[in-house]
CSV table of C-alpha atoms and ligand atoms in Angstrom, one decimal:
chain,number,residue,atom,x,y,z
A,1465,UNK,CA,233.6,-61.6,-61.2
A,1466,UNK,CA,232.1,-63.8,-58.5
A,1467,UNK,CA,233.4,-67.3,-57.9
A,1468,UNK,CA,230.8,-69.9,-57.1
A,1469,UNK,CA,230.7,-69.7,-53.3
A,1470,UNK,CA,232.0,-73.0,-52.2
A,1471,UNK,CA,230.5,-75.1,-49.5
A,1472,UNK,CA,230.7,-78.1,-51.8
A,1473,UNK,CA,232.7,-81.1,-50.8
A,1474,UNK,CA,233.6,-81.8,-54.4
A,1475,UNK,CA,236.8,-79.9,-55.0
A,1476,UNK,CA,238.4,-80.6,-51.6
A,1477,UNK,CA,241.5,-82.7,-51.7
A,1478,UNK,CA,242.5,-85.3,-49.2
A,1479,UNK,CA,244.3,-82.8,-47.0
A,1480,UNK,CA,241.3,-80.5,-46.9
A,1481,UNK,CA,238.9,-83.3,-46.3
A,1482,UNK,CA,241.1,-84.5,-43.4
A,1483,UNK,CA,241.0,-81.0,-41.9
A,1484,UNK,CA,237.2,-80.9,-42.2
A,1485,UNK,CA,236.9,-84.2,-40.5
A,1486,UNK,CA,239.1,-83.0,-37.7
A,1487,UNK,CA,237.0,-79.9,-37.2
A,1488,UNK,CA,234.0,-82.0,-37.0
A,1489,UNK,CA,235.7,-84.3,-34.4
A,1490,UNK,CA,235.7,-87.3,-36.7
A,1491,UNK,CA,238.4,-89.9,-36.9
A,1492,UNK,CA,241.0,-89.5,-39.6
A,1493,UNK,CA,239.9,-92.5,-41.7
A,1494,UNK,CA,236.6,-90.8,-42.5
A,1495,UNK,CA,238.5,-88.5,-44.8
A,1496,UNK,CA,239.6,-91.5,-46.9
A,1497,UNK,CA,236.0,-92.8,-47.0
A,1498,UNK,CA,234.6,-89.5,-48.0
A,1499,UNK,CA,237.2,-89.0,-50.7
A,1500,UNK,CA,236.5,-92.5,-52.1
A,1501,UNK,CA,232.8,-91.9,-52.2
A,1502,UNK,CA,233.2,-88.5,-53.9
A,1503,UNK,CA,235.8,-89.2,-56.5
A,1504,UNK,CA,235.9,-93.0,-57.1
A,1505,UNK,CA,232.2,-93.9,-56.5
A,1506,UNK,CA,231.1,-90.6,-57.9
A,1507,UNK,CA,228.1,-90.5,-55.6
A,1508,UNK,CA,225.5,-87.8,-56.5
A,1509,UNK,CA,224.2,-86.8,-53.1
A,1510,UNK,CA,225.1,-86.7,-49.4
A,1511,UNK,CA,222.2,-89.1,-48.6
A,1512,UNK,CA,223.9,-91.8,-50.7
A,1513,UNK,CA,227.2,-91.7,-48.8
A,1514,UNK,CA,226.1,-94.7,-46.8
A,1515,UNK,CA,229.7,-95.7,-46.0
A,1516,UNK,CA,229.6,-92.7,-43.6
A,1517,UNK,CA,227.4,-92.8,-40.5
A,1518,UNK,CA,224.1,-91.0,-40.7
A,1519,UNK,CA,225.1,-88.7,-37.8
A,1520,UNK,CA,228.1,-87.5,-39.8
A,1521,UNK,CA,226.0,-86.9,-42.9
A,1522,UNK,CA,223.6,-84.9,-40.9
A,1523,UNK,CA,226.4,-83.0,-39.3
A,1524,UNK,CA,227.8,-82.1,-42.7
A,1525,UNK,CA,224.4,-81.1,-44.0
A,1526,UNK,CA,223.6,-78.9,-41.1
A,1527,UNK,CA,227.0,-77.2,-41.4
A,1528,UNK,CA,225.9,-76.2,-44.9
A,1529,UNK,CA,227.9,-78.7,-46.9
A,1530,UNK,CA,226.5,-80.1,-50.1
A,1531,UNK,CA,228.1,-82.7,-52.4
A,1532,UNK,CA,228.4,-80.5,-55.4
A,1533,UNK,CA,228.1,-82.9,-58.3
A,1534,UNK,CA,226.7,-80.9,-61.2
A,1535,UNK,CA,223.5,-81.9,-63.0
A,1536,UNK,CA,223.2,-82.9,-66.6
A,1537,UNK,CA,220.6,-80.4,-67.9
A,1538,UNK,CA,220.6,-81.5,-71.5
A,1539,UNK,CA,222.3,-83.9,-73.9
A,1540,UNK,CA,222.6,-83.7,-77.6
A,1541,UNK,CA,223.7,-86.8,-79.5
A,1542,UNK,CA,225.5,-86.6,-82.8
A,1543,UNK,CA,225.2,-89.0,-85.7
A,1544,UNK,CA,228.9,-89.7,-85.1
A,1545,UNK,CA,228.4,-90.8,-81.5
A,1546,UNK,CA,229.6,-87.6,-79.9
A,1547,UNK,CA,227.5,-86.4,-77.0
A,1548,UNK,CA,227.4,-82.7,-76.1
A,1549,UNK,CA,226.2,-82.2,-72.5
A,1550,UNK,CA,225.0,-79.0,-70.9
A,1551,UNK,CA,226.2,-79.4,-67.4
A,1552,UNK,CA,224.5,-77.2,-64.7
A,1553,UNK,CA,226.1,-76.0,-61.5
A,1554,UNK,CA,224.5,-75.0,-58.2
A,1555,UNK,CA,224.0,-71.4,-59.3
A,1556,UNK,CA,222.2,-72.6,-62.5
A,1557,UNK,CA,225.1,-71.5,-64.7
A,1558,UNK,CA,225.9,-74.1,-67.4
A,1559,UNK,CA,228.9,-75.1,-69.5
A,1560,UNK,CA,229.4,-77.7,-72.1
A,1561,UNK,CA,231.3,-81.0,-71.7
A,1562,UNK,CA,231.7,-83.2,-74.8
A,1563,UNK,CA,231.9,-87.0,-74.8
A,1564,UNK,CA,233.7,-88.5,-77.8
A,1565,UNK,CA,233.8,-92.3,-78.0
A,1566,UNK,CA,236.6,-93.7,-80.1
A,1567,UNK,CA,238.1,-97.0,-80.8
A,1568,UNK,CA,237.7,-99.9,-83.2
A,1569,UNK,CA,234.3,-98.7,-84.3
A,1570,UNK,CA,233.4,-102.3,-84.8
A,1571,UNK,CA,229.8,-102.5,-86.1
A,1572,UNK,CA,227.4,-104.9,-84.6
A,1573,UNK,CA,224.3,-106.3,-86.2
A,1574,UNK,CA,223.4,-107.0,-89.8
A,1575,UNK,CA,222.7,-103.5,-90.9
A,1576,UNK,CA,218.9,-103.8,-90.7
A,1577,UNK,CA,218.9,-102.2,-87.3
A,1578,UNK,CA,220.2,-98.8,-86.5
A,1579,UNK,CA,224.0,-99.1,-86.3
A,1580,UNK,CA,225.5,-99.8,-82.9
A,1581,UNK,CA,229.2,-99.1,-82.6
A,1582,UNK,CA,231.4,-100.5,-79.9
A,1583,UNK,CA,234.3,-98.5,-78.6
A,1584,UNK,CA,237.2,-99.1,-76.3
A,1585,UNK,CA,238.3,-95.6,-75.4
A,1586,UNK,CA,236.8,-92.1,-75.2
A,1587,UNK,CA,237.8,-88.5,-74.9
A,1588,UNK,CA,236.1,-86.0,-72.7
A,1589,UNK,CA,236.4,-82.3,-73.7
A,1590,UNK,CA,236.2,-80.2,-70.5
A,1591,UNK,CA,235.4,-76.6,-69.9
A,1592,UNK,CA,237.4,-74.4,-67.5
A,1593,UNK,CA,235.3,-71.2,-67.5
A,1594,UNK,CA,231.7,-70.2,-68.3
A,1595,UNK,CA,232.3,-68.5,-71.6
A,1596,UNK,CA,235.6,-66.9,-72.5
A,1597,UNK,CA,237.2,-63.5,-72.4
A,1598,UNK,CA,239.8,-64.1,-75.0
A,1599,UNK,CA,237.7,-63.1,-78.0
A,1600,UNK,CA,239.2,-65.1,-80.8
A,1601,UNK,CA,237.2,-64.0,-83.9
A,1602,UNK,CA,236.6,-67.5,-85.3
A,1603,UNK,CA,235.3,-69.0,-82.1
A,1604,UNK,CA,231.7,-69.2,-81.0
A,1605,UNK,CA,232.5,-69.4,-77.3
A,1606,UNK,CA,233.9,-65.9,-77.6
A,1607,UNK,CA,230.4,-64.6,-78.3
A,1608,UNK,CA,229.4,-65.5,-74.7
A,1609,UNK,CA,232.0,-63.3,-73.1
A,1610,UNK,CA,233.3,-64.4,-69.8
A,1611,UNK,CA,230.6,-65.1,-67.3
A,1612,UNK,CA,232.7,-66.7,-64.5
A,1613,UNK,CA,235.5,-69.0,-63.6
A,1614,UNK,CA,234.8,-72.6,-62.7
A,1615,UNK,CA,236.0,-73.8,-59.3
A,1616,UNK,CA,238.3,-76.9,-59.2
A,1617,UNK,CA,235.3,-78.9,-58.0
A,1618,UNK,CA,233.2,-77.8,-61.0
A,1619,UNK,CA,235.9,-78.7,-63.4
A,1620,UNK,CA,236.2,-82.1,-61.9
A,1621,UNK,CA,232.4,-82.4,-61.5
A,1622,UNK,CA,231.8,-82.2,-65.2
A,1623,UNK,CA,233.9,-85.3,-65.8
A,1624,UNK,CA,232.3,-87.2,-63.0
A,1625,UNK,CA,228.8,-86.4,-64.2
A,1626,UNK,CA,229.7,-87.5,-67.7
A,1627,UNK,CA,231.3,-90.6,-66.5
A,1628,UNK,CA,228.2,-91.5,-64.5
A,1629,UNK,CA,226.1,-91.0,-67.5
A,1630,UNK,CA,228.3,-92.9,-69.9
A,1631,UNK,CA,230.5,-95.5,-68.2
A,1632,UNK,CA,229.2,-99.0,-68.5
A,1633,UNK,CA,232.2,-101.1,-68.9
A,1634,UNK,CA,234.8,-98.7,-70.0
A,1635,UNK,CA,237.9,-98.7,-67.9
A,1636,UNK,CA,238.7,-95.2,-66.5
A,1637,UNK,CA,242.4,-95.8,-67.5
A,1638,UNK,CA,241.2,-95.5,-71.2
A,1639,UNK,CA,239.7,-92.0,-70.8
A,1640,UNK,CA,241.5,-89.1,-72.4
A,1641,UNK,CA,240.8,-85.7,-71.1
A,1642,UNK,CA,241.3,-82.5,-73.2
A,1643,UNK,CA,240.9,-79.2,-71.5
A,1644,UNK,CA,239.6,-77.6,-74.7
A,1645,UNK,CA,236.0,-76.8,-73.9
A,1646,UNK,CA,234.6,-73.4,-73.0
A,1647,UNK,CA,237.2,-71.0,-71.6
A,1648,UNK,CA,240.9,-70.3,-71.4
A,1649,UNK,CA,242.3,-72.7,-68.7
A,1650,UNK,CA,245.4,-70.5,-68.1
A,1651,UNK,CA,243.2,-67.6,-67.2
A,1652,UNK,CA,241.7,-69.8,-64.4
A,1653,UNK,CA,245.1,-71.2,-63.6
A,1654,UNK,CA,244.9,-72.1,-59.9
A,1655,UNK,CA,241.5,-73.8,-60.2
A,1656,UNK,CA,242.6,-75.7,-63.3
A,1657,UNK,CA,245.8,-76.9,-61.6
A,1658,UNK,CA,243.9,-78.0,-58.5
A,1659,UNK,CA,241.4,-79.8,-60.7
A,1660,UNK,CA,244.2,-81.7,-62.5
A,1661,UNK,CA,245.7,-82.8,-59.2
A,1662,UNK,CA,242.3,-84.0,-58.0
A,1663,UNK,CA,241.8,-85.9,-61.2
A,1664,UNK,CA,245.2,-87.6,-61.0
A,1665,UNK,CA,245.4,-88.3,-57.3
A,1666,UNK,CA,241.8,-88.7,-56.2
A,1667,UNK,CA,239.8,-89.7,-59.3
A,1668,UNK,CA,242.7,-91.8,-60.6
A,1669,UNK,CA,242.8,-90.7,-64.2
A,1670,UNK,CA,246.1,-91.0,-66.0
A,1671,UNK,CA,248.0,-87.8,-66.4
A,1672,UNK,CA,249.6,-89.1,-69.6
A,1673,UNK,CA,246.2,-89.0,-71.2
A,1674,UNK,CA,245.4,-85.4,-70.5
A,1675,UNK,CA,246.1,-82.4,-72.7
A,1676,UNK,CA,245.4,-78.7,-72.0
A,1677,UNK,CA,245.1,-76.1,-74.8
A,1678,UNK,CA,246.0,-72.5,-74.3
A,1679,UNK,CA,245.5,-69.5,-76.6
A,1680,UNK,CA,248.9,-68.3,-75.5
A,1681,UNK,CA,248.9,-66.8,-71.9
A,1682,UNK,CA,252.7,-66.5,-72.0
A,1683,UNK,CA,253.5,-66.2,-68.2
A,1684,UNK,CA,251.3,-69.2,-67.3
A,1685,UNK,CA,253.0,-71.4,-69.9
A,1686,UNK,CA,256.2,-71.0,-67.9
A,1687,UNK,CA,254.4,-71.7,-64.6
A,1688,UNK,CA,252.7,-74.7,-66.1
A,1689,UNK,CA,256.1,-76.1,-67.2
A,1690,UNK,CA,257.2,-76.1,-63.5
A,1691,UNK,CA,254.4,-78.3,-62.2
A,1692,UNK,CA,255.4,-81.7,-61.0
A,1693,UNK,CA,252.2,-83.3,-62.4
A,1694,UNK,CA,250.8,-81.8,-65.6
A,1695,UNK,CA,248.9,-82.7,-68.7
A,1696,UNK,CA,250.5,-82.3,-72.1
A,1697,UNK,CA,250.5,-78.8,-73.6
A,1698,UNK,CA,248.8,-77.7,-76.8
A,1699,UNK,CA,249.2,-74.1,-78.0
A,1700,UNK,CA,246.6,-72.6,-80.3
A,1701,UNK,CA,248.8,-71.0,-82.9
A,1702,UNK,CA,246.2,-70.4,-85.6
A,1703,UNK,CA,248.3,-67.9,-87.6
A,1704,UNK,CA,251.7,-68.0,-89.3
A,1705,UNK,CA,252.7,-64.4,-88.7
A,1706,UNK,CA,252.3,-61.6,-86.2
A,1707,UNK,CA,249.9,-59.6,-88.4
A,1708,UNK,CA,247.4,-62.4,-89.1
A,1709,UNK,CA,247.4,-63.6,-85.6
A,1710,UNK,CA,246.7,-60.1,-84.3
A,1711,UNK,CA,243.8,-59.9,-86.7
A,1712,UNK,CA,242.3,-63.2,-85.6
A,1713,UNK,CA,243.3,-63.3,-81.9
A,1714,UNK,CA,243.4,-59.9,-80.2
A,1715,UNK,CA,245.3,-61.4,-77.3
A,1716,UNK,CA,248.3,-61.3,-79.6
A,1717,UNK,CA,248.5,-57.6,-78.8
A,1718,UNK,CA,249.4,-58.4,-75.2
A,1719,UNK,CA,251.4,-61.5,-75.8
A,1720,UNK,CA,252.9,-61.3,-79.2
A,1721,UNK,CA,253.6,-64.3,-81.4
A,1722,UNK,CA,257.3,-63.7,-80.9
A,1723,UNK,CA,256.9,-64.0,-77.1
A,1724,UNK,CA,254.6,-67.0,-77.4
A,1725,UNK,CA,257.2,-68.8,-79.6
A,1726,UNK,CA,259.9,-67.9,-77.1
A,1727,UNK,CA,257.8,-69.4,-74.3
A,1728,UNK,CA,257.3,-72.5,-76.4
A,1729,UNK,CA,261.1,-72.9,-76.9
A,1730,UNK,CA,261.8,-72.6,-73.2
A,1731,UNK,CA,259.1,-75.0,-72.3
A,1732,UNK,CA,260.6,-78.0,-70.4
A,1733,UNK,CA,259.4,-81.0,-72.4
A,1734,UNK,CA,259.6,-84.4,-70.8
A,1735,UNK,CA,261.2,-87.5,-72.3
A,1736,UNK,CA,259.6,-88.2,-75.7
A,1737,UNK,CA,257.1,-85.5,-75.2
A,1738,UNK,CA,256.1,-83.1,-78.0
A,1739,UNK,CA,254.5,-79.7,-77.9
A,1740,UNK,CA,251.2,-79.7,-79.9
A,1741,UNK,CA,250.3,-76.7,-82.0
A,1742,UNK,CA,246.7,-76.3,-83.1
A,1743,UNK,CA,246.0,-74.4,-86.2
A,1744,UNK,CA,242.5,-73.6,-87.2
A,1745,UNK,CA,242.3,-73.3,-91.0
A,1746,UNK,CA,240.2,-70.4,-92.2
A,1747,UNK,CA,239.5,-70.3,-96.0
A,1748,UNK,CA,241.5,-67.6,-97.7
A,1749,UNK,CA,242.8,-66.2,-94.4
A,1750,UNK,CA,245.5,-68.4,-93.0
A,1751,UNK,CA,245.4,-71.5,-95.2
A,1752,UNK,CA,247.7,-70.7,-98.1
A,1753,UNK,CA,250.9,-72.6,-99.0
A,1754,UNK,CA,252.9,-69.5,-98.0
A,1755,UNK,CA,251.3,-69.6,-94.5
A,1756,UNK,CA,252.3,-73.3,-94.2
A,1757,UNK,CA,255.9,-72.3,-95.1
A,1758,UNK,CA,255.8,-69.6,-92.4
A,1759,UNK,CA,254.6,-72.2,-89.9
A,1760,UNK,CA,257.6,-74.4,-90.8
A,1761,UNK,CA,259.9,-71.4,-90.0
A,1762,UNK,CA,258.2,-70.7,-86.7
A,1763,UNK,CA,258.5,-74.3,-85.5
A,1764,UNK,CA,262.1,-74.8,-86.7
A,1765,UNK,CA,264.1,-76.7,-84.0
A,1766,UNK,CA,261.1,-77.4,-81.8
A,1767,UNK,CA,260.0,-80.9,-80.8
A,1768,UNK,CA,256.5,-80.3,-82.0
A,1769,UNK,CA,253.5,-81.7,-83.8
A,1770,UNK,CA,250.7,-79.9,-85.5
A,1771,UNK,CA,247.0,-80.5,-85.4
A,1772,UNK,CA,245.1,-78.9,-88.3
A,1773,UNK,CA,241.5,-78.1,-87.6
A,1774,UNK,CA,239.3,-77.0,-90.5
A,1775,UNK,CA,237.2,-74.2,-89.2
A,1776,UNK,CA,233.9,-75.4,-87.7
A,1777,UNK,CA,231.1,-73.1,-88.8
A,1778,UNK,CA,228.7,-71.2,-86.6
A,1779,UNK,CA,226.1,-68.6,-87.1
A,1780,UNK,CA,227.2,-65.0,-86.9
A,1781,UNK,CA,230.8,-65.8,-87.7
A,1782,UNK,CA,232.1,-64.7,-91.1
A,1783,UNK,CA,234.7,-67.3,-92.1
A,1784,UNK,CA,234.7,-70.3,-94.4
A,1785,UNK,CA,236.0,-73.8,-94.2
A,1786,UNK,CA,238.7,-74.6,-96.7
A,1787,UNK,CA,238.2,-77.5,-99.0
A,1788,UNK,CA,240.0,-80.8,-98.4
A,1789,UNK,CA,242.6,-80.2,-101.2
A,1790,UNK,CA,243.7,-77.0,-99.6
A,1791,UNK,CA,244.0,-78.7,-96.2
A,1792,UNK,CA,246.0,-81.6,-97.7
A,1793,UNK,CA,248.4,-79.1,-99.5
A,1794,UNK,CA,249.0,-77.3,-96.2
A,1795,UNK,CA,249.6,-80.6,-94.4
A,1796,UNK,CA,252.0,-81.8,-97.1
A,1797,UNK,CA,254.2,-78.8,-96.7
A,1798,UNK,CA,254.6,-79.3,-93.0
A,1799,UNK,CA,255.1,-83.1,-93.3
A,1800,UNK,CA,257.8,-82.5,-96.0
A,1801,UNK,CA,259.6,-80.3,-93.6
A,1802,UNK,CA,259.6,-83.1,-91.0
A,1803,UNK,CA,256.8,-81.8,-88.8
A,1804,UNK,CA,254.3,-84.6,-87.8
A,1805,UNK,CA,251.0,-83.0,-88.9
A,1806,UNK,CA,247.5,-84.4,-88.4
A,1807,UNK,CA,244.1,-83.3,-89.6
A,1808,UNK,CA,241.7,-83.3,-86.7
A,1809,UNK,CA,238.5,-85.0,-87.7
A,1810,UNK,CA,235.5,-82.8,-86.7
A,1811,UNK,CA,233.3,-84.4,-84.0
A,1812,UNK,CA,229.7,-83.6,-83.5
A,1813,UNK,CA,229.4,-80.6,-85.9
A,1814,UNK,CA,225.7,-81.4,-86.4
A,1815,UNK,CA,225.0,-80.7,-82.7
A,1816,UNK,CA,227.5,-77.8,-82.2
A,1817,UNK,CA,229.9,-79.9,-80.3
A,1818,UNK,CA,233.0,-79.5,-82.3
A,1819,UNK,CA,236.0,-77.2,-81.5
A,1820,UNK,CA,235.0,-73.6,-81.2
A,1821,UNK,CA,231.3,-74.3,-81.4
A,1822,UNK,CA,230.6,-74.4,-77.6
A,1823,UNK,CA,228.2,-71.6,-76.8
A,1824,UNK,CA,225.4,-73.4,-75.2
A,1825,UNK,CA,223.3,-73.7,-78.4
A,1826,UNK,CA,220.0,-75.3,-77.6
A,1827,UNK,CA,218.1,-74.8,-80.8
A,1828,UNK,CA,219.7,-76.9,-83.4
A,1829,UNK,CA,219.5,-75.3,-86.8
A,1830,UNK,CA,221.0,-76.7,-90.0
A,1831,UNK,CA,224.4,-75.3,-90.7
A,1832,UNK,CA,225.2,-77.6,-93.6
B,113,SAH,N1,240.7,-71.6,-75.1
B,113,SAH,C1,241.6,-72.6,-75.3
B,113,SAH,C2,241.0,-74.0,-75.4
B,113,SAH,C3,239.7,-74.2,-76.0
B,113,SAH,S1,239.5,-73.9,-77.7
B,113,SAH,C4,242.3,-72.3,-76.6
B,113,SAH,O1,241.9,-71.5,-77.4
B,113,SAH,O2,243.3,-73.0,-76.9
B,113,SAH,C5,240.1,-75.4,-78.4
B,113,SAH,C6,240.6,-75.2,-79.9
B,113,SAH,O3,239.5,-74.9,-80.8
B,113,SAH,C7,241.6,-74.1,-80.0
B,113,SAH,O4,242.8,-74.6,-80.6
B,113,SAH,C8,240.9,-73.1,-80.9
B,113,SAH,O5,241.8,-72.4,-81.7
B,113,SAH,C9,240.0,-74.0,-81.7
B,113,SAH,N2,238.8,-73.3,-82.3
B,113,SAH,C10,238.2,-72.3,-81.9
B,113,SAH,N3,237.1,-72.0,-82.7
B,113,SAH,C11,237.1,-72.9,-83.7
B,113,SAH,C12,236.3,-73.1,-84.8
B,113,SAH,N4,235.2,-72.4,-85.1
B,113,SAH,N5,236.6,-74.1,-85.6
B,113,SAH,C13,237.7,-75.0,-85.4
B,113,SAH,N6,238.5,-74.8,-84.3
B,113,SAH,C14,238.2,-73.8,-83.5
B,114,SF4,FE1,238.5,-68.6,-75.8
B,114,SF4,FE2,239.8,-70.6,-76.9
B,114,SF4,FE3,237.6,-69.7,-78.1
B,114,SF4,FE4,239.8,-68.2,-78.1
B,114,SF4,S1,239.5,-70.2,-79.1
B,114,SF4,S2,237.7,-67.4,-77.6
B,114,SF4,S3,240.7,-68.7,-76.1
B,114,SF4,S4,237.7,-70.7,-76.1
């Protein structure tokens, strides 16, 4: 599987930019200027880096360097304010990045005009690979297969491109990032980790507002726990016993539920941090009261919380979404056992932007 061949500046950290400037015979402070233009100003092209002398820009360009900010190829806007972007990289591959404004939802106007909502924070859902190899049976991304990994610069570039498109007055300190788009971040571990460090150190986004979700790549969970700077961890549990998980997530064959739960127990949580477990509820498959009781057993003694996600439908996938009474009953059992449990509100289902719906759909059909 080919990585995107990188002569892109985006993705280089300060150390690497410094080395590049040195090779080009430039003074050291140019690296700081370049980093600022790339990651803070989010400049879209080399020509616009006017803080750098023209001679240096020409030098970079003739040495084959491009800036590497991805293009927004398409945007789909949901009735709930969510925006699904198709973001295009240099080799014309695309992934999805989802913008979800949140906040007070205060309505402006008198109702006679189309509603405008104000918001004071937003979440960006970021992809880590083009497609996914993990093949969870309820997920539309799985239908793409794995096309390629994203580089660190491409992971960061999605966020910069969306911020350029969206940010008017919103403070970047109020941006949440969830690495829950296309792909399995822990199967592109090094690039994912580098992207996080660029986002924290160079872009300046708060680490405390980042969460990564894994389908359960057990050895990487341990590696991730050792990182000095890291997002919060969410584990896609999705089943309450070995047999059901194996049926829904074939990866369970390689890393069993037992091993996954052992890794979760050993995970070094920080002060006041909780592990998040995500649980996709599939009607009649894993959503019974007995399943909820099994989840309680699995999570016994863990500092955890649970996000319940009612299955988001997609064509070609034979599951059903449980009704709200079923979801509430499942939630009640967990809460009564002392586990903080939340029902994740679906965002952008009408434009195929919700969890598990990212497969680059461009023809929007009704899915009711
Ligand atoms: N690959 C990673 C992160 C992306 S998926 C992972 O699987 O954890 C983000 C979340 O969406 C996961 O918890 C996954 O279980 C859930 N999901 C997948 N398909 C879904 C669907 N059709 N409806 C609701 N949630 C889904
Ligand atoms: Fe990949 Fe996550 Fe979808 Fe599973 S749920 S196929 S790991 S994106």
